Coordinates of C-alpha atoms in Angstrom, one line a residue:
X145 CA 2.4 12.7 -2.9
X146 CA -0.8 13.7 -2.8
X147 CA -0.8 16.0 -5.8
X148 CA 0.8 13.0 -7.9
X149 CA -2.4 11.0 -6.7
X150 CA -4.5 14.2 -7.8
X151 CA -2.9 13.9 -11.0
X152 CA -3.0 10.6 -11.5
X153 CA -6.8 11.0 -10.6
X154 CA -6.9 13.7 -13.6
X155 CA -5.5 11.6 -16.0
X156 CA -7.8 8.7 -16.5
X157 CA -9.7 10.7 -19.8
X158 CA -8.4 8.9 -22.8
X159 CA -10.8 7.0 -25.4
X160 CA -10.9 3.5 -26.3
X161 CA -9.1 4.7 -29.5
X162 CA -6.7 6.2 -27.5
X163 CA -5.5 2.4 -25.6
X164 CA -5.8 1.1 -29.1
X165 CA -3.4 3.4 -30.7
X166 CA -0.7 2.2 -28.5
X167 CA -1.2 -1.8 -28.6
X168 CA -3.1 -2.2 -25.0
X169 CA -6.1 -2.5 -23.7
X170 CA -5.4 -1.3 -19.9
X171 CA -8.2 -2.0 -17.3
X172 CA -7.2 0.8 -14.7
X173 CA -8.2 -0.4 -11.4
X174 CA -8.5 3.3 -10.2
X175 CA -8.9 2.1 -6.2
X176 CA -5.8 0.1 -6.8
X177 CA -3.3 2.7 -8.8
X178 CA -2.7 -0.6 -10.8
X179 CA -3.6 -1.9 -14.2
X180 CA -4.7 -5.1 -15.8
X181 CA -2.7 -5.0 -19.2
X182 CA -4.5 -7.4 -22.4
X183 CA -2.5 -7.9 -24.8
X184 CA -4.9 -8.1 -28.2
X185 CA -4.2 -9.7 -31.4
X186 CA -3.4 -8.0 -34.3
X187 CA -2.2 -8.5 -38.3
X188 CA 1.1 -6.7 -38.3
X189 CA 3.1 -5.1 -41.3
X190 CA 5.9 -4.0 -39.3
X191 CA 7.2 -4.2 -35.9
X192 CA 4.7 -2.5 -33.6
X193 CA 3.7 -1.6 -29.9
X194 CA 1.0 -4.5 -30.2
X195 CA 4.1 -7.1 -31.2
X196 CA 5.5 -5.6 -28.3
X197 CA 3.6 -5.9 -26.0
X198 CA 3.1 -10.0 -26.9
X199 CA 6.5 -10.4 -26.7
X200 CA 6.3 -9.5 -23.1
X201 CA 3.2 -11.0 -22.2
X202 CA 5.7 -14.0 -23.0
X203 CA 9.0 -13.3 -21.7
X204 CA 10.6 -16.5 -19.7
X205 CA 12.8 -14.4 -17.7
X206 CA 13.5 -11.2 -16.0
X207 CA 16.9 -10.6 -16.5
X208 CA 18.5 -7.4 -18.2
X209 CA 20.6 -9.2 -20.9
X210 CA 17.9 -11.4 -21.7
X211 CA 15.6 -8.7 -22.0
X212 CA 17.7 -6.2 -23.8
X213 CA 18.2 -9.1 -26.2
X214 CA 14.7 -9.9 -26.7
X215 CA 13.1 -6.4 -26.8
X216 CA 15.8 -4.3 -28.8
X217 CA 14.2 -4.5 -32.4
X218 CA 11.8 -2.4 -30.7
X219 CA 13.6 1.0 -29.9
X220 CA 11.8 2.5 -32.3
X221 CA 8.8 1.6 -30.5
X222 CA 10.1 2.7 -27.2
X223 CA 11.4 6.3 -28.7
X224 CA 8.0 6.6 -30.4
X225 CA 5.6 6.3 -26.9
X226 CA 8.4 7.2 -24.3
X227 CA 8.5 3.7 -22.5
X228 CA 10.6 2.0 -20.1
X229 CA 10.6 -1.0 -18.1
X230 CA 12.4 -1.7 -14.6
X231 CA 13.4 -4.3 -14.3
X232 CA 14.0 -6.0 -10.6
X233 CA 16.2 -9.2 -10.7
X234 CA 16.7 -9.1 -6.8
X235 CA 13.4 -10.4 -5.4
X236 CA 15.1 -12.7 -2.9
X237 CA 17.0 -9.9 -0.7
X238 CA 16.2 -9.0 2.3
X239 CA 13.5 -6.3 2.1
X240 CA 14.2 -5.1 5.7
X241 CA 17.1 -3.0 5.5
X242 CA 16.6 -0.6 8.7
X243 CA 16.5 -1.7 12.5
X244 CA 14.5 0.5 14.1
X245 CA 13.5 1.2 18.0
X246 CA 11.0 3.2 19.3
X247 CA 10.2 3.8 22.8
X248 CA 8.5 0.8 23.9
X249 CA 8.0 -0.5 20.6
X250 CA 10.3 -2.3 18.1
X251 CA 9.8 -2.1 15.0
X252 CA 11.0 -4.9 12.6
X253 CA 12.3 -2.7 9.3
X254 CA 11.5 -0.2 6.8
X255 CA 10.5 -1.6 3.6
X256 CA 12.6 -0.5 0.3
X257 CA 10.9 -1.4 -2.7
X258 CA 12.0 -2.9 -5.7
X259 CA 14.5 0.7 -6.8
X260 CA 17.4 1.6 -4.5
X261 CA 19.1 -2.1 -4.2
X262 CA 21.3 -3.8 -6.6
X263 CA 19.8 -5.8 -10.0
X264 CA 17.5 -3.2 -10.4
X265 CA 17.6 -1.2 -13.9
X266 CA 16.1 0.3 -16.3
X267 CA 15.7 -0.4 -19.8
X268 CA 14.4 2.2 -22.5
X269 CA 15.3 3.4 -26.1
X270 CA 18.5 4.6 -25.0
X271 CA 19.8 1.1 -23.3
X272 CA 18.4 -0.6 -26.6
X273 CA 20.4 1.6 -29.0
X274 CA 23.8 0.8 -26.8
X275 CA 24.2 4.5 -25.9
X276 CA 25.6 5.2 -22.8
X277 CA 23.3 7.1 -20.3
X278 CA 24.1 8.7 -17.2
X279 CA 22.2 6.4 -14.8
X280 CA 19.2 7.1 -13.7
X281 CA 18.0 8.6 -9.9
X282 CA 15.5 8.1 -8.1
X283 CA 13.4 10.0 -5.8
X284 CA 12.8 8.4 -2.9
X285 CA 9.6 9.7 -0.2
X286 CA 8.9 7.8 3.4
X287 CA 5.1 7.0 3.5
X288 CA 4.2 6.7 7.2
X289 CA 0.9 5.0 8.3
X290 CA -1.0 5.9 11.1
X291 CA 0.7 3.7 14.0
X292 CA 4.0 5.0 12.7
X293 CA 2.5 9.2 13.1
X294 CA 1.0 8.4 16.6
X295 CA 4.5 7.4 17.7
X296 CA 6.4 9.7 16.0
X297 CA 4.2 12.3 17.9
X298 CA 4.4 10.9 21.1
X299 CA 8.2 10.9 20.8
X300 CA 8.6 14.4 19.8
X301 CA 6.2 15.4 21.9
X302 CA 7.5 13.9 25.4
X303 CA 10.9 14.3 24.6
X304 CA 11.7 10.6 25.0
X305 CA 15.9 9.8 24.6
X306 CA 17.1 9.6 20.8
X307 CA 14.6 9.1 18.1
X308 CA 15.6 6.0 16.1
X309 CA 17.8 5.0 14.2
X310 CA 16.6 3.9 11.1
X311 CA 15.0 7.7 11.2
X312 CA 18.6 9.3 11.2
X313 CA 19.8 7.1 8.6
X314 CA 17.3 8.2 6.3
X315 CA 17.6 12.0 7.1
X316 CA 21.4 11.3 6.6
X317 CA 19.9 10.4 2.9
X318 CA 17.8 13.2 3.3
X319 CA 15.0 11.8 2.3
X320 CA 10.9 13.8 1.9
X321 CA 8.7 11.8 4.9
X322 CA 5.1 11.8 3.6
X323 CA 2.5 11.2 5.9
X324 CA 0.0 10.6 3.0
X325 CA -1.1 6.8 4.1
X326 CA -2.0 8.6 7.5
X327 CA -3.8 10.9 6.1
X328 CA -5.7 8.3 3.7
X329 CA -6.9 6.3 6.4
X330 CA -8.4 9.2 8.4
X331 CA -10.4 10.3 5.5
X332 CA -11.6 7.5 4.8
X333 CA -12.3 6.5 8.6
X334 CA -14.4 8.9 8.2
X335 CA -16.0 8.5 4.8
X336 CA -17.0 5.1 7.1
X337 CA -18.8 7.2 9.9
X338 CA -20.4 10.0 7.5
X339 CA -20.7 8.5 4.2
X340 CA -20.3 9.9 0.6
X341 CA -20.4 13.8 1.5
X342 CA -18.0 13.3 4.0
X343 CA -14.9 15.8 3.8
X344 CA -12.3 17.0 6.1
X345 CA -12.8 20.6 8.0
X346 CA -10.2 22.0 9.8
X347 CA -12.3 23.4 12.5
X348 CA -13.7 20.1 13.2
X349 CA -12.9 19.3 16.4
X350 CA -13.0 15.6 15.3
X351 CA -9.7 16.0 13.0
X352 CA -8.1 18.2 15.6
X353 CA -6.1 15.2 17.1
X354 CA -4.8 14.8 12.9
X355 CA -3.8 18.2 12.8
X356 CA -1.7 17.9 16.1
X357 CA -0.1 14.7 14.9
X358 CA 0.9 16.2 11.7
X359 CA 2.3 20.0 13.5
X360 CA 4.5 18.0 15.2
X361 CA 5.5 15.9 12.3
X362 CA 6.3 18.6 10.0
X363 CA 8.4 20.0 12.2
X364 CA 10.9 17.9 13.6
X365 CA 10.9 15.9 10.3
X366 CA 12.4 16.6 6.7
X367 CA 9.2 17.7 4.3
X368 CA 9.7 19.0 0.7
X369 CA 6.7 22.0 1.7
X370 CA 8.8 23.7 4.8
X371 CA 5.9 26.1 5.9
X372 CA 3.7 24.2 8.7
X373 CA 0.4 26.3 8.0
X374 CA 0.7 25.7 4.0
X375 CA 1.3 22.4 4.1
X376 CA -1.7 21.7 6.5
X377 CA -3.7 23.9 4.6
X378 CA -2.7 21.9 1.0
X379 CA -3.2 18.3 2.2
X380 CA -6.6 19.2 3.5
X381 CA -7.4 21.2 0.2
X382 CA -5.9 18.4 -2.2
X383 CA -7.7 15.1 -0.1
X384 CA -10.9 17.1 -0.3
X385 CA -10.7 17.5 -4.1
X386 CA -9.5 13.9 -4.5
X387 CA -12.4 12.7 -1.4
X388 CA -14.8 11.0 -3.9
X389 CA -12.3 9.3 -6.0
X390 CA -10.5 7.9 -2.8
X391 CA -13.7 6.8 -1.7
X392 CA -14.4 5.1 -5.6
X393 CA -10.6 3.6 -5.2
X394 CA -11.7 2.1 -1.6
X395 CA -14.6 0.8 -2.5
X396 CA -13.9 -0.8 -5.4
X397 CA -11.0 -2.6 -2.8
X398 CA -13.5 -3.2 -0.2
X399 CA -15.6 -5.0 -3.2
X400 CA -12.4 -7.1 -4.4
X401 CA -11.6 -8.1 -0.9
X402 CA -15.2 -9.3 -0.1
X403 CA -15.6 -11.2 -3.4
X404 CA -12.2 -12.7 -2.2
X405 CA -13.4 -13.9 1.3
X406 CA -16.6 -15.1 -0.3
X407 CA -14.8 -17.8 -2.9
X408 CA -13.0 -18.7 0.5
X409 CA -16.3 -19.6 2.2
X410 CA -18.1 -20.9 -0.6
X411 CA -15.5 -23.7 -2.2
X412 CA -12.8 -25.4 -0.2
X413 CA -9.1 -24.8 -0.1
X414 CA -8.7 -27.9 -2.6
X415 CA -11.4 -25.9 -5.3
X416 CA -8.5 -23.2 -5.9
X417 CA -10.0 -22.7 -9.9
X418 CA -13.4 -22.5 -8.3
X419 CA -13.1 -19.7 -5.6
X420 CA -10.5 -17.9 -8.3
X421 CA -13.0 -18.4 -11.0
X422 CA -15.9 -16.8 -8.3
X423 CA -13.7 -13.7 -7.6
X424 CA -13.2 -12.4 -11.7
X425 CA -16.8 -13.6 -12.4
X426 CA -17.9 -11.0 -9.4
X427 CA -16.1 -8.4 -10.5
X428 CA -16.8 -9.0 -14.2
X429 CA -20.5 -9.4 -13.5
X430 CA -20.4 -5.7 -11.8
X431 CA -18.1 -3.9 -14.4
X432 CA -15.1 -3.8 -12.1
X433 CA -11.7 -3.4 -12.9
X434 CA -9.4 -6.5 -12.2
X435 CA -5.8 -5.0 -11.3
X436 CA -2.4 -7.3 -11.4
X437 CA -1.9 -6.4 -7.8
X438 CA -6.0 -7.6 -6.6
X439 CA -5.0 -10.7 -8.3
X440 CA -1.0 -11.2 -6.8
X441 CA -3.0 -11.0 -3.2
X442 CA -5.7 -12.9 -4.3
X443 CA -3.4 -16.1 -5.1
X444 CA -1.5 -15.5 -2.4
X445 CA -3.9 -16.1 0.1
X446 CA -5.8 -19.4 -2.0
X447 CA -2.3 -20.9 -1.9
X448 CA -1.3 -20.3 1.7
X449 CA -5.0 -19.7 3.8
X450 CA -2.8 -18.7 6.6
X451 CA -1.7 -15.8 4.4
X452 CA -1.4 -13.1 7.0
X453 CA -2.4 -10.0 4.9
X454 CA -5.9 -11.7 5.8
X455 CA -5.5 -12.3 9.4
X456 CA -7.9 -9.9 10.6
X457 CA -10.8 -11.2 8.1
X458 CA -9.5 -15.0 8.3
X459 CA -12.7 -16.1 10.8
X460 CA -15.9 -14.5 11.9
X461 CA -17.1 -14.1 15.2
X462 CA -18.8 -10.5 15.9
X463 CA -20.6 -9.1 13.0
X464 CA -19.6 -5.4 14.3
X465 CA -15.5 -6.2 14.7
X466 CA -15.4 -8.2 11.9
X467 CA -17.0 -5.0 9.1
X468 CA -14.2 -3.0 11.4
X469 CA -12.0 -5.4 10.4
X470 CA -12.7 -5.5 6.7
X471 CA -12.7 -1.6 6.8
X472 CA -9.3 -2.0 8.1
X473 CA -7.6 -4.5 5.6
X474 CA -9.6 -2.7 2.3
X475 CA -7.3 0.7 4.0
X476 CA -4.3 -1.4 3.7
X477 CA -5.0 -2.8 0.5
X478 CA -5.3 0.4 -0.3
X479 CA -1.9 1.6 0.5
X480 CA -0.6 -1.2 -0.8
X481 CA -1.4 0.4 -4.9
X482 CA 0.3 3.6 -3.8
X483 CA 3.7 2.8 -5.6
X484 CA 2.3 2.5 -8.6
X485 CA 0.9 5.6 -8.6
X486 CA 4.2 7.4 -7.1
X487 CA 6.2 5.4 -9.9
X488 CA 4.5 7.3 -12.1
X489 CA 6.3 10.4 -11.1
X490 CA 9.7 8.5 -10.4
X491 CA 8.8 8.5 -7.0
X492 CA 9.4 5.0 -5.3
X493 CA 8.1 4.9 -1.5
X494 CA 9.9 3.6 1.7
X495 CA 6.8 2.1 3.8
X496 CA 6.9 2.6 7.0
X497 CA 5.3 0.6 9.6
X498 CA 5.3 -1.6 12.3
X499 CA 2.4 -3.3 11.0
X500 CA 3.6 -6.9 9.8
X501 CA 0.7 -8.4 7.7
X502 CA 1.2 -5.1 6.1
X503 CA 4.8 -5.0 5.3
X504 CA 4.6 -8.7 4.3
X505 CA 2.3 -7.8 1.2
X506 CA 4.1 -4.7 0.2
X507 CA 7.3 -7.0 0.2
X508 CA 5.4 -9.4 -1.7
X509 CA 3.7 -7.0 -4.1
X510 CA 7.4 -6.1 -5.7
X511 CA 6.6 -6.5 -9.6
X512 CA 9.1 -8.4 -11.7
X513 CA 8.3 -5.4 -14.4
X514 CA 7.5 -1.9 -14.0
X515 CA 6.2 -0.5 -17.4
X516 CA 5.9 3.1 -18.1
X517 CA 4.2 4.3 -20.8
X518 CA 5.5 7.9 -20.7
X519 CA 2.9 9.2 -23.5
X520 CA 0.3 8.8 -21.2
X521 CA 2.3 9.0 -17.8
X522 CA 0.8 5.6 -16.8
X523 CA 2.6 2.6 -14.9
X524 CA 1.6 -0.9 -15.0
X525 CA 3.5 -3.3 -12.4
X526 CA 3.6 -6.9 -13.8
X527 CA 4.5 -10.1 -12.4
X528 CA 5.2 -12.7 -14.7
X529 CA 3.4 -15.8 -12.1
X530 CA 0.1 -13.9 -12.6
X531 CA 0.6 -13.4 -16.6
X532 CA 1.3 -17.6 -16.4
X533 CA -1.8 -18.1 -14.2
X534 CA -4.1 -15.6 -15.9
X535 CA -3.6 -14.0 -19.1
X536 CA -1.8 -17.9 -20.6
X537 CA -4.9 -20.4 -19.0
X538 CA -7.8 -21.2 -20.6
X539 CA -9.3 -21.8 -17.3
X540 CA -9.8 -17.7 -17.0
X541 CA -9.2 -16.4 -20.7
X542 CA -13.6 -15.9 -21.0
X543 CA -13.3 -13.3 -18.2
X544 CA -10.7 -11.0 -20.5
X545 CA -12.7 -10.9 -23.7
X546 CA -12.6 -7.3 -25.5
X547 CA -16.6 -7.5 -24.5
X548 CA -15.6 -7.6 -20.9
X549 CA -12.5 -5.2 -21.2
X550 CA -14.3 -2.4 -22.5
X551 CA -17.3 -2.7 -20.3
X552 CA -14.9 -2.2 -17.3
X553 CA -13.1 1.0 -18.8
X554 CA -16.3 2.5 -19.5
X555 CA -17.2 2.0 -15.6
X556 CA -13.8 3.2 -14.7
X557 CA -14.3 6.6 -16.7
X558 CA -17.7 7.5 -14.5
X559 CA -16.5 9.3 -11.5
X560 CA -19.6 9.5 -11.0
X561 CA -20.2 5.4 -9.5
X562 CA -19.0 5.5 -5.8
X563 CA -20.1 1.3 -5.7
X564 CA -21.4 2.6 -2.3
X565 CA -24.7 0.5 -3.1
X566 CA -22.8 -2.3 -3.9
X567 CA -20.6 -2.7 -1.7
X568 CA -23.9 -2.6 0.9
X569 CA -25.2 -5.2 -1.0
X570 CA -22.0 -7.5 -1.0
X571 CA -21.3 -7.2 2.6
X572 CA -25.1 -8.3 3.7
X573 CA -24.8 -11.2 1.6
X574 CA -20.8 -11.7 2.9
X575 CA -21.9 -11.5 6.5
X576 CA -25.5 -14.1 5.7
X577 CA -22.9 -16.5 4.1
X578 CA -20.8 -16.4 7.3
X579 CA -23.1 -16.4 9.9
X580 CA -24.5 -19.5 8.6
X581 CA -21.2 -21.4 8.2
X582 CA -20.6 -20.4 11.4
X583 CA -24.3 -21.4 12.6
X584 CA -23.2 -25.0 11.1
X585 CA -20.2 -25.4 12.8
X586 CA -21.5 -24.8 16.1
X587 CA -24.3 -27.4 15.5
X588 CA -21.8 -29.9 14.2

């Protein structure tokens, strides 16, 4: 996975021109491996990719038939730029598909995402023109986070009875594991420690316990690179290369997640258009890109304050846990963008974890739309409440204007901006805001 994150990394160079050309303005949240899709207006001769794509920033429904119905007068379109949409129509089932046991642990499930269940299918120029395909397979990898590693190298390495079940059922699949989400989080647990310059360094004594873990990893589980040594070697090599731009992706989370916490301290539960209309104004105001997935959590959490994505950041007591804290969830956020990224490839990831809050927003971040633009190997996931609720109110239209849009893809394109000074900035003024509600309460 982590050379399909390299390349996705590599292919953020096109031109303004270049998003015109095909009918989109796309505001690539590069932390979040998502993108914020505007749909522009434009005087039209003949069906185009721009009528296109305001016929979907209007679809009613998410159904294939209705789909296929509505979007077949463009197969021309789709032929001409490569596209194709999944579609998921099977939201409601049960996410958690494998019961799992490890010693002295239980974990709930393994999370499949949106492909690999029934109702899911694709539509492209082939589906449009009623010719019949063969259908479509999937690749599917096993992203383990760091809880899920430690365990899995305790196990193997004591010996412990029969590793669990849901493990065998996927090697029955056989199935790639990827410990990339592991790996992340350690780089940037120590991008937190060392700061910008930071990289990994095999004879670092302070990575050796991560190059243990993953030894005994690799070997008692099913990896697509068989040799131990190259492997280790590669994933150090390719999160070096990629170190800045993970740092850039995690920053501009960290920034998202602070401006989030900040509407939730400065307007009430009951001032929902307020601390939304705080949020985009932050991240407008600082050139930031706004991704559908940022915004799916985002509402999430005003609706339901309870939310539990945001437990750990929910109230303030220490200054020092709570920036661990916040550390923490911007890491999960983080690995919550991944499948958009992998989708890109055709690779759609199995998360596994025993972390709840965690699995509960990956469930919830299933997109009612994946849209692939295969000219320029991009995925947008797009859910249909956040089109209603942002692109379609007035309440929030000033924050999408072409002014706006192309002031964030211009700050997207400078690799060069870490946002390490802003996100200092916004975390002094996060933790001031809170220590003085706090202050308040206690003097109440």
């Amino acid at each position: 996975m982590l050379n399909i994150l390299k390349n996705f990394i590599n292919s953020f160079n096109f031109r303004k021109k270049e998003f015109k050309e095909i009918g989109f303005d796309i505001n690539i949240d590069e932390n979040n491996g998502s993108s914020a899709i505007v749909f522009p207006q434009y005087t039209r001769e003949e069906l185009t990719i721009e009528d296109l794509s305001d016929d979907l920033s209007n679809i009613s429904s998410v159904t294939t038939d209705y789909l296929i119905k509505k979007l077949r007068k463009y197969a021309h379109v789709f032929e001409k730029y490569d596209l194709s949409i999944v579609v998921n129509e099977n939201k409601s089932s049960s996410p958690y598909v494998f019961k799992t046991i490890f010693p002295e642990s239980i974990i709930e499930g393994v999370f499949v995402p949106v492909i690999g269940q029934k109702g899911i299918h694709t539509i492209n120029k082939e589906t449009l023109q009623n010719i019949s395909t063969v259908p479509k397979l999937f690749d599917y990898t096993v992203m383990l986070d760091s809880n899920i590693v430690s365990k899995a190298e305790t196990y193997f390495t004591n010996k412990i009875g029969t590793f669990c079940d849901s493990f065998q059922h996927i090697e029955s699949k056989q199935l790639n594991y990827d410990p990339s989400p592991y790996l992340i989080e350690q780089l940037l647990e120590g991008y937190e420690k060392n700061g910008d310059n930071y990289r990994l360094n095999k004879k670092d004594k302070n990575i050796a316990g991560l190059v243990q873990n993953v030894r005994v990893v690799h070997k008692n589980l099913h990896f697509k690179i068989k040799d131990e040594e190259k492997y280790i070697n590669n994933f150090i090599k390719e999160l070096n290369i990629m170190a800045k731009s993970l740092f850039r992706y995690y920053n501009i989370n960290k920034l998202s997640l602070i401006y989030i916490l900040e509407a939730r301290a400065l307007f009430t539960t009951k001032q929902e258009v307020k601390r939304k209309r705080h949020v985009l104004e932050s991240l407008t105001n600082n050139d930031l890109p706004i991704g559908f997935r940022v915004l799916k959590l985002m509402s999430l959490f005003f609706k339901d304050d309870n939310y539990s994505f945001f437990g750990k950041v929910r109230n303030f007591n220490n200054e020092t846990d709570f920036i661990n804290d916040l550390n923490n969830t911007a890491r999960d956020l983080l690995i919550c963008t991944l499948p958009s990224i992998m989708n890109s490839s055709n690779l759609f990831p199995i998360l596994y974890t025993d972390d709840r809050p965690l699995r509960k927003a990956y469930e919830d971040l299933q997109p009612d739309l994946i849209l692939h633009i295969g000219e320029f190997n991009q995925v947008s996931h797009i859910y249909l409440d956040i089109l209603e609720e942002y692109h379609k109110n007035k309440k929030f239209k000033d924050f999408f204007t072409e002014e706006n849009n192309e002031k964030r893809i211009k700050s997207s394109r400078n690799p060069n901006i870490l946002f390490s000074d802003k996100i200092k900035e916004a975390k002094n003024n996060l933790i001031k805001l809170l220590k003085e509600k706090s202050s308040k309460k206690k003097n109440k």
